[in-house]
Amino acid sequence: MDELLARATRGVDPDAPGAFWHIFFNLLNMLPWAAMFWWSLLFVAVGALLGWWRGRLFEGIAWAWVLGPIGWIVVLLRTRPKPPLRPPPLPR
């Protein structure tokens, strides 16, 4: 933890008015953005597959995009949409 704090506060004067933002941007620069992009893409693809299987494609994409793998559970726990009620066919 000390190493992470040292890396985040490197070159920052704690008494400066913008110290919070400087530390915040240092922390953002330490994140593995490429890996996060590919994992998010995988989560959305699986969410789309599960949504298609459950008859809710766009809902599966949206839940997976917002919640990641937790969105998969949301899609799986929701019931399938019921077909619209139609009157019986007329006799010929």
Tab-separated table of N, CA and C in Angstrom:
chain	number	residue	atom	x	y	z
A	1	MET	N	0.814	-1.179	0.000
A	1	MET	CA	0.000	0.000	0.000
A	1	MET	C	0.868	1.257	0.000
A	2	ASP	N	1.977	1.187	0.729
A	2	ASP	CA	2.870	2.341	0.763
A	2	ASP	C	3.432	2.653	-0.620
A	3	GLU	N	3.709	1.586	-1.385
A	3	GLU	CA	4.247	1.801	-2.735
A	3	GLU	C	3.210	2.473	-3.635
A	4	LEU	N	1.951	2.035	-3.539
A	4	LEU	CA	0.894	2.657	-4.345
A	4	LEU	C	0.691	4.122	-3.964
A	5	LEU	N	0.712	4.399	-2.668
A	5	LEU	CA	0.568	5.790	-2.227
A	5	LEU	C	1.737	6.637	-2.692
A	6	ALA	N	2.929	6.059	-2.662
A	6	ALA	CA	4.108	6.791	-3.124
A	6	ALA	C	4.009	7.086	-4.615
A	7	ARG	N	3.532	6.114	-5.387
A	7	ARG	CA	3.385	6.338	-6.831
A	7	ARG	C	2.294	7.349	-7.126
A	8	ALA	N	1.204	7.333	-6.341
A	8	ALA	CA	0.100	8.257	-6.582
A	8	ALA	C	0.451	9.679	-6.195
A	9	THR	N	1.279	9.837	-5.179
A	9	THR	CA	1.608	11.183	-4.711
A	9	THR	C	2.947	11.679	-5.231
A	10	ARG	N	3.547	10.970	-6.160
A	10	ARG	CA	4.834	11.381	-6.722
A	10	ARG	C	4.677	12.718	-7.454
A	11	GLY	N	5.472	13.691	-7.058
A	11	GLY	CA	5.461	14.995	-7.713
A	11	GLY	C	4.284	15.870	-7.322
A	12	VAL	N	3.618	15.570	-6.204
A	12	VAL	CA	2.442	16.327	-5.782
A	12	VAL	C	2.745	17.035	-4.468
A	13	ASP	N	2.425	18.313	-4.419
A	13	ASP	CA	2.501	19.061	-3.171
A	13	ASP	C	1.152	18.923	-2.473
A	14	PRO	N	1.095	18.234	-1.313
A	14	PRO	CA	-0.200	18.004	-0.661
A	14	PRO	C	-0.926	19.282	-0.254
A	15	ASP	N	-0.210	20.382	-0.117
A	15	ASP	CA	-0.841	21.639	0.282
A	15	ASP	C	-1.336	22.452	-0.911
A	16	ALA	N	-1.054	22.002	-2.129
A	16	ALA	CA	-1.485	22.739	-3.325
A	16	ALA	C	-2.998	22.599	-3.502
A	17	PRO	N	-3.650	23.620	-4.080
A	17	PRO	CA	-5.107	23.555	-4.255
A	17	PRO	C	-5.567	22.412	-5.162
A	18	GLY	N	-4.800	22.049	-6.145
A	18	GLY	CA	-5.214	20.994	-7.075
A	18	GLY	C	-4.588	19.645	-6.777
A	19	ALA	N	-4.165	19.419	-5.539
A	19	ALA	CA	-3.472	18.173	-5.192
A	19	ALA	C	-4.377	16.961	-5.371
A	20	PHE	N	-5.664	17.087	-5.007
A	20	PHE	CA	-6.580	15.959	-5.149
A	20	PHE	C	-6.648	15.494	-6.594
A	21	TRP	N	-6.817	16.439	-7.509
A	21	TRP	CA	-6.954	16.071	-8.928
A	21	TRP	C	-5.661	15.488	-9.477
A	22	HIS	N	-4.542	16.021	-9.030
A	22	HIS	CA	-3.259	15.488	-9.497
A	22	HIS	C	-3.086	14.035	-9.036
A	23	ILE	N	-3.425	13.753	-7.781
A	23	ILE	CA	-3.348	12.381	-7.259
A	23	ILE	C	-4.352	11.488	-7.982
A	24	PHE	N	-5.558	12.012	-8.221
A	24	PHE	CA	-6.595	11.249	-8.926
A	24	PHE	C	-6.124	10.858	-10.321
A	25	PHE	N	-5.531	11.797	-11.067
A	25	PHE	CA	-5.057	11.481	-12.410
A	25	PHE	C	-3.854	10.544	-12.377
A	26	ASN	N	-3.028	10.633	-11.350
A	26	ASN	CA	-1.931	9.672	-11.202
A	26	ASN	C	-2.487	8.260	-11.000
A	27	LEU	N	-3.546	8.146	-10.201
A	27	LEU	CA	-4.167	6.832	-9.998
A	27	LEU	C	-4.795	6.313	-11.287
A	28	LEU	N	-5.449	7.184	-12.051
A	28	LEU	CA	-6.043	6.766	-13.320
A	28	LEU	C	-4.981	6.293	-14.310
A	29	ASN	N	-3.816	6.909	-14.277
A	29	ASN	CA	-2.736	6.502	-15.179
A	29	ASN	C	-2.160	5.143	-14.818
A	30	MET	N	-2.408	4.665	-13.602
A	30	MET	CA	-1.899	3.354	-13.191
A	30	MET	C	-2.825	2.210	-13.599
A	31	LEU	N	-4.022	2.512	-14.088
A	31	LEU	CA	-4.979	1.463	-14.451
A	31	LEU	C	-4.619	0.819	-15.789
A	32	PRO	N	-4.855	-0.484	-15.928
A	32	PRO	CA	-4.601	-1.169	-17.207
A	32	PRO	C	-5.798	-0.983	-18.154
A	33	TRP	N	-5.829	0.121	-18.864
A	33	TRP	CA	-6.991	0.476	-19.680
A	33	TRP	C	-7.247	-0.507	-20.813
A	34	ALA	N	-6.219	-1.041	-21.430
A	34	ALA	CA	-6.419	-1.985	-22.541
A	34	ALA	C	-7.100	-3.254	-22.042
A	35	ALA	N	-6.648	-3.778	-20.912
A	35	ALA	CA	-7.263	-4.986	-20.355
A	35	ALA	C	-8.706	-4.716	-19.957
A	36	MET	N	-8.963	-3.552	-19.389
A	36	MET	CA	-10.334	-3.217	-18.990
A	36	MET	C	-11.251	-3.125	-20.211
A	37	PHE	N	-10.743	-2.601	-21.321
A	37	PHE	CA	-11.536	-2.510	-22.547
A	37	PHE	C	-11.906	-3.904	-23.054
A	38	TRP	N	-10.916	-4.806	-23.125
A	38	TRP	CA	-11.187	-6.136	-23.668
A	38	TRP	C	-12.094	-6.948	-22.750
A	39	TRP	N	-11.919	-6.826	-21.433
A	39	TRP	CA	-12.821	-7.518	-20.512
A	39	TRP	C	-14.241	-6.986	-20.651
A	40	SER	N	-14.390	-5.675	-20.780
A	40	SER	CA	-15.728	-5.103	-20.945
A	40	SER	C	-16.373	-5.601	-22.237
A	41	LEU	N	-15.583	-5.684	-23.302
A	41	LEU	CA	-16.099	-6.190	-24.571
A	41	LEU	C	-16.550	-7.644	-24.430
A	42	LEU	N	-15.791	-8.443	-23.702
A	42	LEU	CA	-16.175	-9.835	-23.457
A	42	LEU	C	-17.469	-9.902	-22.652
A	43	PHE	N	-17.603	-9.079	-21.611
A	43	PHE	CA	-18.815	-9.070	-20.798
A	43	PHE	C	-20.033	-8.714	-21.632
A	44	VAL	N	-19.901	-7.723	-22.511
A	44	VAL	CA	-21.027	-7.315	-23.353
A	44	VAL	C	-21.362	-8.407	-24.364
A	45	ALA	N	-20.356	-9.076	-24.908
A	45	ALA	CA	-20.621	-10.153	-25.876
A	45	ALA	C	-21.364	-11.313	-25.212
A	46	VAL	N	-20.955	-11.695	-24.017
A	46	VAL	CA	-21.650	-12.766	-23.309
A	46	VAL	C	-23.047	-12.306	-22.920
A	47	GLY	N	-23.182	-11.044	-22.504
A	47	GLY	CA	-24.503	-10.504	-22.183
A	47	GLY	C	-25.420	-10.509	-23.393
A	48	ALA	N	-24.873	-10.198	-24.568
A	48	ALA	CA	-25.675	-10.234	-25.788
A	48	ALA	C	-26.112	-11.669	-26.099
A	49	LEU	N	-25.218	-12.607	-25.922
A	49	LEU	CA	-25.554	-14.013	-26.166
A	49	LEU	C	-26.646	-14.489	-25.203
A	50	LEU	N	-26.497	-14.174	-23.929
A	50	LEU	CA	-27.508	-14.574	-22.950
A	50	LEU	C	-28.832	-13.857	-23.205
A	51	GLY	N	-28.759	-12.580	-23.568
A	51	GLY	CA	-29.975	-11.828	-23.878
A	51	GLY	C	-30.689	-12.387	-25.096
A	52	TRP	N	-29.930	-12.775	-26.114
A	52	TRP	CA	-30.530	-13.372	-27.317
A	52	TRP	C	-31.204	-14.693	-26.960
A	53	TRP	N	-30.542	-15.481	-26.120
A	53	TRP	CA	-31.081	-16.773	-25.709
A	53	TRP	C	-32.365	-16.599	-24.914
A	54	ARG	N	-32.464	-15.543	-24.121
A	54	ARG	CA	-33.648	-15.306	-23.305
A	54	ARG	C	-34.691	-14.438	-24.017
A	55	GLY	N	-34.429	-14.034	-25.253
A	55	GLY	CA	-35.386	-13.218	-25.997
A	55	GLY	C	-35.330	-11.741	-25.637
A	56	ARG	N	-34.208	-11.281	-25.060
A	56	ARG	CA	-34.033	-9.889	-24.647
A	56	ARG	C	-32.624	-9.440	-25.024
A	57	LEU	N	-32.353	-9.344	-26.300
A	57	LEU	CA	-31.002	-9.047	-26.778
A	57	LEU	C	-30.488	-7.711	-26.255
A	58	PHE	N	-31.233	-6.639	-26.499
A	58	PHE	CA	-30.750	-5.310	-26.122
A	58	PHE	C	-30.700	-5.134	-24.612
A	59	GLU	N	-31.599	-5.787	-23.915
A	59	GLU	CA	-31.559	-5.739	-22.450
A	59	GLU	C	-30.318	-6.458	-21.933
A	60	GLY	N	-29.963	-7.576	-22.543
A	60	GLY	CA	-28.748	-8.290	-22.147
A	60	GLY	C	-27.499	-7.468	-22.381
A	61	ILE	N	-27.459	-6.758	-23.501
A	61	ILE	CA	-26.315	-5.891	-23.794
A	61	ILE	C	-26.241	-4.762	-22.774
A	62	ALA	N	-27.373	-4.146	-22.486
A	62	ALA	CA	-27.385	-3.007	-21.566
A	62	ALA	C	-26.977	-3.424	-20.152
A	63	TRP	N	-27.536	-4.520	-19.645
A	63	TRP	CA	-27.192	-4.959	-18.296
A	63	TRP	C	-25.723	-5.356	-18.214
A	64	ALA	N	-25.213	-6.031	-19.222
A	64	ALA	CA	-23.802	-6.437	-19.204
A	64	ALA	C	-22.886	-5.222	-19.318
A	65	TRP	N	-23.291	-4.214	-20.055
A	65	TRP	CA	-22.478	-3.003	-20.201
A	65	TRP	C	-22.417	-2.237	-18.887
A	66	VAL	N	-23.547	-2.157	-18.201
A	66	VAL	CA	-23.606	-1.379	-16.962
A	66	VAL	C	-23.024	-2.155	-15.776
A	67	LEU	N	-23.369	-3.433	-15.644
A	67	LEU	CA	-22.991	-4.197	-14.453
A	67	LEU	C	-21.943	-5.279	-14.691
A	68	GLY	N	-21.556	-5.501	-15.934
A	68	GLY	CA	-20.561	-6.541	-16.205
A	68	GLY	C	-21.160	-7.924	-15.986
A	69	PRO	N	-20.429	-8.822	-15.347
A	69	PRO	CA	-20.933	-10.188	-15.145
A	69	PRO	C	-22.160	-10.245	-14.241
A	70	ILE	N	-22.343	-9.265	-13.383
A	70	ILE	CA	-23.551	-9.236	-12.555
A	70	ILE	C	-24.780	-9.040	-13.440
A	71	GLY	N	-24.613	-8.334	-14.551
A	71	GLY	CA	-25.701	-8.158	-15.505
A	71	GLY	C	-26.149	-9.466	-16.119
A	72	TRP	N	-25.239	-10.428	-16.225
A	72	TRP	CA	-25.614	-11.750	-16.738
A	72	TRP	C	-26.643	-12.381	-15.809
A	73	ILE	N	-26.416	-12.255	-14.521
A	73	ILE	CA	-27.343	-12.834	-13.550
A	73	ILE	C	-28.706	-12.162	-13.660
A	74	VAL	N	-28.698	-10.842	-13.839
A	74	VAL	CA	-29.962	-10.112	-13.980
A	74	VAL	C	-30.733	-10.622	-15.189
A	75	VAL	N	-30.042	-10.801	-16.302
A	75	VAL	CA	-30.699	-11.282	-17.521
A	75	VAL	C	-31.224	-12.705	-17.325
A	76	LEU	N	-30.466	-13.541	-16.663
A	76	LEU	CA	-30.887	-14.932	-16.470
A	76	LEU	C	-32.053	-15.065	-15.492
A	77	LEU	N	-32.139	-14.172	-14.515
A	77	LEU	CA	-33.202	-14.274	-13.524
A	77	LEU	C	-34.529	-13.683	-13.999
A	78	ARG	N	-34.488	-12.828	-14.997
A	78	ARG	CA	-35.730	-12.253	-15.510
A	78	ARG	C	-36.462	-13.286	-16.361
A	79	THR	N	-37.777	-13.232	-16.322
A	79	THR	CA	-38.558	-14.200	-17.092
A	79	THR	C	-38.545	-13.830	-18.566
A	80	ARG	N	-38.816	-14.820	-19.381
A	80	ARG	CA	-38.891	-14.567	-20.827
A	80	ARG	C	-40.113	-13.719	-21.137
A	81	PRO	N	-40.024	-12.862	-22.155
A	81	PRO	CA	-41.201	-12.063	-22.496
A	81	PRO	C	-42.314	-12.952	-23.043
A	82	LYS	N	-43.522	-12.646	-22.649
A	82	LYS	CA	-44.662	-13.419	-23.128
A	82	LYS	C	-45.065	-12.907	-24.510
A	83	PRO	N	-45.460	-13.813	-25.400
A	83	PRO	CA	-45.906	-13.347	-26.719
A	83	PRO	C	-47.199	-12.539	-26.550
A	84	PRO	N	-47.416	-11.581	-27.435
A	84	PRO	CA	-48.627	-10.765	-27.308
A	84	PRO	C	-49.886	-11.619	-27.488
A	85	LEU	N	-50.917	-11.256	-26.754
A	85	LEU	CA	-52.182	-11.984	-26.870
A	85	LEU	C	-52.853	-11.642	-28.192
A	86	ARG	N	-53.245	-12.666	-28.892
A	86	ARG	CA	-53.911	-12.481	-30.180
A	86	ARG	C	-55.243	-13.220	-30.128
A	87	PRO	N	-56.211	-12.711	-30.814
A	87	PRO	CA	-57.483	-13.436	-30.842
A	87	PRO	C	-57.313	-14.747	-31.602
A	88	PRO	N	-58.183	-15.715	-31.322
A	88	PRO	CA	-58.076	-16.981	-32.056
A	88	PRO	C	-58.364	-16.749	-33.532
A	89	PRO	N	-57.856	-17.619	-34.377
A	89	PRO	CA	-58.077	-17.455	-35.814
A	89	PRO	C	-59.563	-17.656	-36.158
A	90	LEU	N	-59.999	-16.945	-37.170
A	90	LEU	CA	-61.387	-17.059	-37.610
A	90	LEU	C	-61.584	-18.354	-38.396
A	91	PRO	N	-62.733	-19.008	-38.235
A	91	PRO	CA	-62.986	-20.225	-39.028
A	91	PRO	C	-63.173	-19.865	-40.492
A	92	ARG	N	-62.860	-20.794	-41.365
A	92	ARG	CA	-63.001	-20.544	-42.808
A	92	ARG	C	-64.242	-21.164	-43.338
